[in-house]
Amino acid sequence: MYLFSRHAQLDTGDIRGSMAWAIEQTGRVNRLCDLEVSLSTQVFSPGLGTIVWSATAESLADLARANETLMASDEYIAGVDEGARFLRPPTDDAVLELLHVPEDAGGEFEYASGVRAVLAGGEAARGIAMGVEIAQTAQRITGRPTVFGTAVAGTYGGVGWVTTYSSIEELEEARAALAGHADWLELLDSKAGGLYAEVPEVTTQRVYRRIA
């Protein structure tokens, strides 16, 4: 399974108009192709005004077919052209190949948190195994489904975790549960140490709120 995301930054000057366009374009995509696409905006995070379209697919071929369908649609292209005045370049795509997907992942959500990191040189096998353990431990402590995967493109060795929440209160409770749990702190400080590149620019954390 794959998790696709498209990140774009809204330009300033017409916030309501740009959000209305983004929501309309999301509905258009969902009518035209077989993917179930959601729209979120970054909150409490760098990149003010960033919006994210995301969807899961069983294969890269499914993503490619969806893209071909959209690119052949005059309605979709007209929507893209209309949105050009609302967006600040560049627009970036990302795809994670999901290696750990809990049974309760993929339901409705209001908030999500995403963490990206890069495997340290020579630690691919252990880093990927630890990535799964981190996701499992986070879910055991917080009760919230956490997926883990490796990046299909972008920075080589990229990995990522995504956790979803039904409310902002649930996100806050999960953060508090992790911060005060000895198993979590030991996992990050001792077991995971040295498995991921210690470079601030490539280790990032973002919070998203779903709007469509």
JSON list of N, CA and C in Angstrom, two decimals, residues 47-99:
[
{"chain": "A", "resi": 47, "resn": "GLY", "atom": "N", "xyz": [5.73, 26.72, 7.43]},
{"chain": "A", "resi": 47, "resn": "GLY", "atom": "CA", "xyz": [5.07, 26.74, 6.13]},
{"chain": "A", "resi": 47, "resn": "GLY", "atom": "C", "xyz": [3.62, 27.16, 6.23]},
{"chain": "A", "resi": 48, "resn": "LEU", "atom": "N", "xyz": [3.37, 28.32, 6.84]},
{"chain": "A", "resi": 48, "resn": "LEU", "atom": "CA", "xyz": [2.01, 28.82, 7.00]},
{"chain": "A", "resi": 48, "resn": "LEU", "atom": "C", "xyz": [1.30, 28.87, 5.65]},
{"chain": "A", "resi": 49, "resn": "GLY", "atom": "N", "xyz": [0.07, 28.36, 5.62]},
{"chain": "A", "resi": 49, "resn": "GLY", "atom": "CA", "xyz": [-0.70, 28.35, 4.38]},
{"chain": "A", "resi": 49, "resn": "GLY", "atom": "C", "xyz": [-0.52, 27.11, 3.55]},
{"chain": "A", "resi": 50, "resn": "THR", "atom": "N", "xyz": [0.23, 26.12, 4.06]},
{"chain": "A", "resi": 50, "resn": "THR", "atom": "CA", "xyz": [0.44, 24.89, 3.31]},
{"chain": "A", "resi": 50, "resn": "THR", "atom": "C", "xyz": [-0.80, 24.01, 3.37]},
{"chain": "A", "resi": 51, "resn": "ILE", "atom": "N", "xyz": [-1.25, 23.53, 2.22]},
{"chain": "A", "resi": 51, "resn": "ILE", "atom": "CA", "xyz": [-2.35, 22.58, 2.15]},
{"chain": "A", "resi": 51, "resn": "ILE", "atom": "C", "xyz": [-1.81, 21.26, 1.60]},
{"chain": "A", "resi": 52, "resn": "VAL", "atom": "N", "xyz": [-2.49, 20.18, 1.95]},
{"chain": "A", "resi": 52, "resn": "VAL", "atom": "CA", "xyz": [-2.02, 18.85, 1.57]},
{"chain": "A", "resi": 52, "resn": "VAL", "atom": "C", "xyz": [-3.20, 18.01, 1.09]},
{"chain": "A", "resi": 53, "resn": "TRP", "atom": "N", "xyz": [-3.11, 17.52, -0.13]},
{"chain": "A", "resi": 53, "resn": "TRP", "atom": "CA", "xyz": [-4.03, 16.50, -0.62]},
{"chain": "A", "resi": 53, "resn": "TRP", "atom": "C", "xyz": [-3.38, 15.14, -0.38]},
{"chain": "A", "resi": 54, "resn": "SER", "atom": "N", "xyz": [-4.14, 14.19, 0.12]},
{"chain": "A", "resi": 54, "resn": "SER", "atom": "CA", "xyz": [-3.57, 12.86, 0.39]},
{"chain": "A", "resi": 54, "resn": "SER", "atom": "C", "xyz": [-4.56, 11.76, 0.05]},
{"chain": "A", "resi": 55, "resn": "ALA", "atom": "N", "xyz": [-4.00, 10.60, -0.28]},
{"chain": "A", "resi": 55, "resn": "ALA", "atom": "CA", "xyz": [-4.82, 9.44, -0.63]},
{"chain": "A", "resi": 55, "resn": "ALA", "atom": "C", "xyz": [-3.96, 8.19, -0.50]},
{"chain": "A", "resi": 56, "resn": "THR", "atom": "N", "xyz": [-4.59, 7.07, -0.24]},
{"chain": "A", "resi": 56, "resn": "THR", "atom": "CA", "xyz": [-3.89, 5.79, -0.25]},
{"chain": "A", "resi": 56, "resn": "THR", "atom": "C", "xyz": [-4.24, 5.03, -1.53]},
{"chain": "A", "resi": 57, "resn": "ALA", "atom": "N", "xyz": [-3.32, 4.18, -1.95]},
{"chain": "A", "resi": 57, "resn": "ALA", "atom": "CA", "xyz": [-3.53, 3.36, -3.15]},
{"chain": "A", "resi": 57, "resn": "ALA", "atom": "C", "xyz": [-2.83, 2.02, -2.94]},
{"chain": "A", "resi": 58, "resn": "GLU", "atom": "N", "xyz": [-3.37, 0.99, -3.56]},
{"chain": "A", "resi": 58, "resn": "GLU", "atom": "CA", "xyz": [-2.78, -0.33, -3.40]},
{"chain": "A", "resi": 58, "resn": "GLU", "atom": "C", "xyz": [-1.46, -0.47, -4.15]},
{"chain": "A", "resi": 59, "resn": "SER", "atom": "N", "xyz": [-1.28, 0.31, -5.22]},
{"chain": "A", "resi": 59, "resn": "SER", "atom": "CA", "xyz": [-0.07, 0.16, -6.03]},
{"chain": "A", "resi": 59, "resn": "SER", "atom": "C", "xyz": [0.29, 1.49, -6.67]},
{"chain": "A", "resi": 60, "resn": "LEU", "atom": "N", "xyz": [1.56, 1.59, -7.11]},
{"chain": "A", "resi": 60, "resn": "LEU", "atom": "CA", "xyz": [1.98, 2.76, -7.87]},
{"chain": "A", "resi": 60, "resn": "LEU", "atom": "C", "xyz": [1.22, 2.83, -9.20]},
{"chain": "A", "resi": 61, "resn": "ALA", "atom": "N", "xyz": [0.88, 1.67, -9.74]},
{"chain": "A", "resi": 61, "resn": "ALA", "atom": "CA", "xyz": [0.11, 1.65, -10.99]},
{"chain": "A", "resi": 61, "resn": "ALA", "atom": "C", "xyz": [-1.25, 2.31, -10.80]},
{"chain": "A", "resi": 62, "resn": "ASP", "atom": "N", "xyz": [-1.87, 2.12, -9.64]},
{"chain": "A", "resi": 62, "resn": "ASP", "atom": "CA", "xyz": [-3.15, 2.77, -9.36]},
{"chain": "A", "resi": 62, "resn": "ASP", "atom": "C", "xyz": [-2.98, 4.29, -9.32]},
{"chain": "A", "resi": 63, "resn": "LEU", "atom": "N", "xyz": [-1.90, 4.75, -8.71]},
{"chain": "A", "resi": 63, "resn": "LEU", "atom": "CA", "xyz": [-1.63, 6.19, -8.68]},
{"chain": "A", "resi": 63, "resn": "LEU", "atom": "C", "xyz": [-1.39, 6.74, -10.09]},
{"chain": "A", "resi": 64, "resn": "ALA", "atom": "N", "xyz": [-0.65, 5.98, -10.89]},
{"chain": "A", "resi": 64, "resn": "ALA", "atom": "CA", "xyz": [-0.37, 6.41, -12.26]},
{"chain": "A", "resi": 64, "resn": "ALA", "atom": "C", "xyz": [-1.65, 6.49, -13.08]},
{"chain": "A", "resi": 65, "resn": "ARG", "atom": "N", "xyz": [-2.53, 5.51, -12.92]},
{"chain": "A", "resi": 65, "resn": "ARG", "atom": "CA", "xyz": [-3.80, 5.52, -13.67]},
{"chain": "A", "resi": 65, "resn": "ARG", "atom": "C", "xyz": [-4.68, 6.70, -13.26]},
{"chain": "A", "resi": 66, "resn": "ALA", "atom": "N", "xyz": [-4.70, 6.98, -11.96]},
{"chain": "A", "resi": 66, "resn": "ALA", "atom": "CA", "xyz": [-5.49, 8.12, -11.48]},
{"chain": "A", "resi": 66, "resn": "ALA", "atom": "C", "xyz": [-4.96, 9.41, -12.08]},
{"chain": "A", "resi": 67, "resn": "ASN", "atom": "N", "xyz": [-3.63, 9.54, -12.13]},
{"chain": "A", "resi": 67, "resn": "ASN", "atom": "CA", "xyz": [-3.04, 10.74, -12.70]},
{"chain": "A", "resi": 67, "resn": "ASN", "atom": "C", "xyz": [-3.37, 10.88, -14.18]},
{"chain": "A", "resi": 68, "resn": "GLU", "atom": "N", "xyz": [-3.32, 9.75, -14.90]},
{"chain": "A", "resi": 68, "resn": "GLU", "atom": "CA", "xyz": [-3.64, 9.78, -16.33]},
{"chain": "A", "resi": 68, "resn": "GLU", "atom": "C", "xyz": [-5.10, 10.19, -16.55]},
{"chain": "A", "resi": 69, "resn": "THR", "atom": "N", "xyz": [-5.99, 9.68, -15.70]},
{"chain": "A", "resi": 69, "resn": "THR", "atom": "CA", "xyz": [-7.40, 10.04, -15.80]},
{"chain": "A", "resi": 69, "resn": "THR", "atom": "C", "xyz": [-7.60, 11.53, -15.60]},
{"chain": "A", "resi": 70, "resn": "LEU", "atom": "N", "xyz": [-6.94, 12.07, -14.58]},
{"chain": "A", "resi": 70, "resn": "LEU", "atom": "CA", "xyz": [-7.09, 13.50, -14.28]},
{"chain": "A", "resi": 70, "resn": "LEU", "atom": "C", "xyz": [-6.49, 14.37, -15.38]},
{"chain": "A", "resi": 71, "resn": "MET", "atom": "N", "xyz": [-5.32, 13.98, -15.87]},
{"chain": "A", "resi": 71, "resn": "MET", "atom": "CA", "xyz": [-4.67, 14.78, -16.90]},
{"chain": "A", "resi": 71, "resn": "MET", "atom": "C", "xyz": [-5.45, 14.79, -18.21]},
{"chain": "A", "resi": 72, "resn": "ALA", "atom": "N", "xyz": [-6.29, 13.77, -18.41]},
{"chain": "A", "resi": 72, "resn": "ALA", "atom": "CA", "xyz": [-7.11, 13.70, -19.62]},
{"chain": "A", "resi": 72, "resn": "ALA", "atom": "C", "xyz": [-8.44, 14.43, -19.45]},
{"chain": "A", "resi": 73, "resn": "SER", "atom": "N", "xyz": [-8.70, 14.95, -18.26]},
{"chain": "A", "resi": 73, "resn": "SER", "atom": "CA", "xyz": [-9.98, 15.60, -17.97]},
{"chain": "A", "resi": 73, "resn": "SER", "atom": "C", "xyz": [-9.88, 17.11, -18.17]},
{"chain": "A", "resi": 74, "resn": "ASP", "atom": "N", "xyz": [-10.69, 17.65, -19.06]},
{"chain": "A", "resi": 74, "resn": "ASP", "atom": "CA", "xyz": [-10.72, 19.11, -19.26]},
{"chain": "A", "resi": 74, "resn": "ASP", "atom": "C", "xyz": [-11.17, 19.81, -17.98]},
{"chain": "A", "resi": 75, "resn": "GLU", "atom": "N", "xyz": [-12.09, 19.19, -17.26]},
{"chain": "A", "resi": 75, "resn": "GLU", "atom": "CA", "xyz": [-12.60, 19.79, -16.02]},
{"chain": "A", "resi": 75, "resn": "GLU", "atom": "C", "xyz": [-11.49, 19.93, -14.98]},
{"chain": "A", "resi": 76, "resn": "TYR", "atom": "N", "xyz": [-10.70, 18.86, -14.84]},
{"chain": "A", "resi": 76, "resn": "TYR", "atom": "CA", "xyz": [-9.60, 18.90, -13.87]},
{"chain": "A", "resi": 76, "resn": "TYR", "atom": "C", "xyz": [-8.56, 19.94, -14.28]},
{"chain": "A", "resi": 77, "resn": "ILE", "atom": "N", "xyz": [-8.16, 19.93, -15.54]},
{"chain": "A", "resi": 77, "resn": "ILE", "atom": "CA", "xyz": [-7.13, 20.87, -16.01]},
{"chain": "A", "resi": 77, "resn": "ILE", "atom": "C", "xyz": [-7.61, 22.31, -15.85]},
{"chain": "A", "resi": 78, "resn": "ALA", "atom": "N", "xyz": [-8.89, 22.55, -16.10]},
{"chain": "A", "resi": 78, "resn": "ALA", "atom": "CA", "xyz": [-9.43, 23.90, -15.90]},
{"chain": "A", "resi": 78, "resn": "ALA", "atom": "C", "xyz": [-9.32, 24.30, -14.44]},
{"chain": "A", "resi": 79, "resn": "GLY", "atom": "N", "xyz": [-9.55, 23.34, -13.54]},
{"chain": "A", "resi": 79, "resn": "GLY", "atom": "CA", "xyz": [-9.42, 23.62, -12.12]},
{"chain": "A", "resi": 79, "resn": "GLY", "atom": "C", "xyz": [-7.99, 23.92, -11.73]},
{"chain": "A", "resi": 80, "resn": "VAL", "atom": "N", "xyz": [-7.04, 23.17, -12.30]},
{"chain": "A", "resi": 80, "resn": "VAL", "atom": "CA", "xyz": [-5.62, 23.43, -12.04]},
{"chain": "A", "resi": 80, "resn": "VAL", "atom": "C", "xyz": [-5.24, 24.82, -12.52]},
{"chain": "A", "resi": 81, "resn": "ASP", "atom": "N", "xyz": [-5.67, 25.17, -13.72]},
{"chain": "A", "resi": 81, "resn": "ASP", "atom": "CA", "xyz": [-5.34, 26.48, -14.27]},
{"chain": "A", "resi": 81, "resn": "ASP", "atom": "C", "xyz": [-5.94, 27.60, -13.42]},
{"chain": "A", "resi": 82, "resn": "GLU", "atom": "N", "xyz": [-7.16, 27.38, -12.95]},
{"chain": "A", "resi": 82, "resn": "GLU", "atom": "CA", "xyz": [-7.80, 28.39, -12.10]},
{"chain": "A", "resi": 82, "resn": "GLU", "atom": "C", "xyz": [-7.02, 28.57, -10.79]},
{"chain": "A", "resi": 83, "resn": "GLY", "atom": "N", "xyz": [-6.51, 27.46, -10.26]},
{"chain": "A", "resi": 83, "resn": "GLY", "atom": "CA", "xyz": [-5.81, 27.52, -8.98]},
{"chain": "A", "resi": 83, "resn": "GLY", "atom": "C", "xyz": [-4.43, 28.13, -9.04]},
{"chain": "A", "resi": 84, "resn": "ALA", "atom": "N", "xyz": [-3.90, 28.31, -10.24]},
{"chain": "A", "resi": 84, "resn": "ALA", "atom": "CA", "xyz": [-2.54, 28.85, -10.36]},
{"chain": "A", "resi": 84, "resn": "ALA", "atom": "C", "xyz": [-2.41, 30.21, -9.68]},
{"chain": "A", "resi": 85, "resn": "ARG", "atom": "N", "xyz": [-3.48, 31.00, -9.68]},
{"chain": "A", "resi": 85, "resn": "ARG", "atom": "CA", "xyz": [-3.39, 32.33, -9.08]},
{"chain": "A", "resi": 85, "resn": "ARG", "atom": "C", "xyz": [-3.43, 32.29, -7.56]},
{"chain": "A", "resi": 86, "resn": "PHE", "atom": "N", "xyz": [-3.80, 31.12, -7.01]},
{"chain": "A", "resi": 86, "resn": "PHE", "atom": "CA", "xyz": [-3.89, 31.00, -5.56]},
{"chain": "A", "resi": 86, "resn": "PHE", "atom": "C", "xyz": [-2.63, 30.40, -4.93]},
{"chain": "A", "resi": 87, "resn": "LEU", "atom": "N", "xyz": [-1.78, 29.76, -5.74]},
{"chain": "A", "resi": 87, "resn": "LEU", "atom": "CA", "xyz": [-0.68, 28.97, -5.20]},
{"chain": "A", "resi": 87, "resn": "LEU", "atom": "C", "xyz": [0.66, 29.65, -5.39]},
{"chain": "A", "resi": 88, "resn": "ARG", "atom": "N", "xyz": [1.53, 29.40, -4.42]},
{"chain": "A", "resi": 88, "resn": "ARG", "atom": "CA", "xyz": [2.91, 29.89, -4.47]},
{"chain": "A", "resi": 88, "resn": "ARG", "atom": "C", "xyz": [3.82, 28.70, -4.78]},
{"chain": "A", "resi": 89, "resn": "PRO", "atom": "N", "xyz": [4.57, 28.71, -5.88]},
{"chain": "A", "resi": 89, "resn": "PRO", "atom": "CA", "xyz": [5.42, 27.56, -6.21]},
{"chain": "A", "resi": 89, "resn": "PRO", "atom": "C", "xyz": [6.55, 27.39, -5.20]},
{"chain": "A", "resi": 90, "resn": "PRO", "atom": "N", "xyz": [7.10, 26.14, -5.09]},
{"chain": "A", "resi": 90, "resn": "PRO", "atom": "CA", "xyz": [6.72, 24.95, -5.87]},
{"chain": "A", "resi": 90, "resn": "PRO", "atom": "C", "xyz": [5.62, 24.14, -5.18]},
{"chain": "A", "resi": 91, "resn": "THR", "atom": "N", "xyz": [5.05, 23.20, -5.94]},
{"chain": "A", "resi": 91, "resn": "THR", "atom": "CA", "xyz": [4.13, 22.20, -5.40]},
{"chain": "A", "resi": 91, "resn": "THR", "atom": "C", "xyz": [4.85, 20.86, -5.43]},
{"chain": "A", "resi": 92, "resn": "ASP", "atom": "N", "xyz": [4.86, 20.15, -4.31]},
{"chain": "A", "resi": 92, "resn": "ASP", "atom": "CA", "xyz": [5.66, 18.92, -4.19]},
{"chain": "A", "resi": 92, "resn": "ASP", "atom": "C", "xyz": [4.78, 17.71, -3.93]},
{"chain": "A", "resi": 93, "resn": "ASP", "atom": "N", "xyz": [5.12, 16.61, -4.60]},
{"chain": "A", "resi": 93, "resn": "ASP", "atom": "CA", "xyz": [4.49, 15.32, -4.34]},
{"chain": "A", "resi": 93, "resn": "ASP", "atom": "C", "xyz": [5.41, 14.45, -3.50]},
{"chain": "A", "resi": 94, "resn": "ALA", "atom": "N", "xyz": [4.80, 13.57, -2.71]},
{"chain": "A", "resi": 94, "resn": "ALA", "atom": "CA", "xyz": [5.56, 12.60, -1.92]},
{"chain": "A", "resi": 94, "resn": "ALA", "atom": "C", "xyz": [4.75, 11.31, -1.87]},
{"chain": "A", "resi": 95, "resn": "VAL", "atom": "N", "xyz": [5.45, 10.19, -1.87]},
{"chain": "A", "resi": 95, "resn": "VAL", "atom": "CA", "xyz": [4.80, 8.88, -1.77]},
{"chain": "A", "resi": 95, "resn": "VAL", "atom": "C", "xyz": [5.56, 8.03, -0.78]},
{"chain": "A", "resi": 96, "resn": "LEU", "atom": "N", "xyz": [4.85, 7.49, 0.20]},
{"chain": "A", "resi": 96, "resn": "LEU", "atom": "CA", "xyz": [5.41, 6.52, 1.14]},
{"chain": "A", "resi": 96, "resn": "LEU", "atom": "C", "xyz": [4.91, 5.13, 0.79]},
{"chain": "A", "resi": 97, "resn": "GLU", "atom": "N", "xyz": [5.82, 4.17, 0.71]},
{"chain": "A", "resi": 97, "resn": "GLU", "atom": "CA", "xyz": [5.40, 2.77, 0.63]},
{"chain": "A", "resi": 97, "resn": "GLU", "atom": "C", "xyz": [5.21, 2.30, 2.06]},
{"chain": "A", "resi": 98, "resn": "LEU", "atom": "N", "xyz": [3.97, 1.98, 2.42]},
{"chain": "A", "resi": 98, "resn": "LEU", "atom": "CA", "xyz": [3.65, 1.67, 3.81]},
{"chain": "A", "resi": 98, "resn": "LEU", "atom": "C", "xyz": [4.05, 0.24, 4.15]},
{"chain": "A", "resi": 99, "resn": "LEU", "atom": "N", "xyz": [4.91, 0.11, 5.14]},
{"chain": "A", "resi": 99, "resn": "LEU", "atom": "CA", "xyz": [5.40, -1.20, 5.58]},
{"chain": "A", "resi": 99, "resn": "LEU", "atom": "C", "xyz": [4.68, -1.67, 6.83]}
]
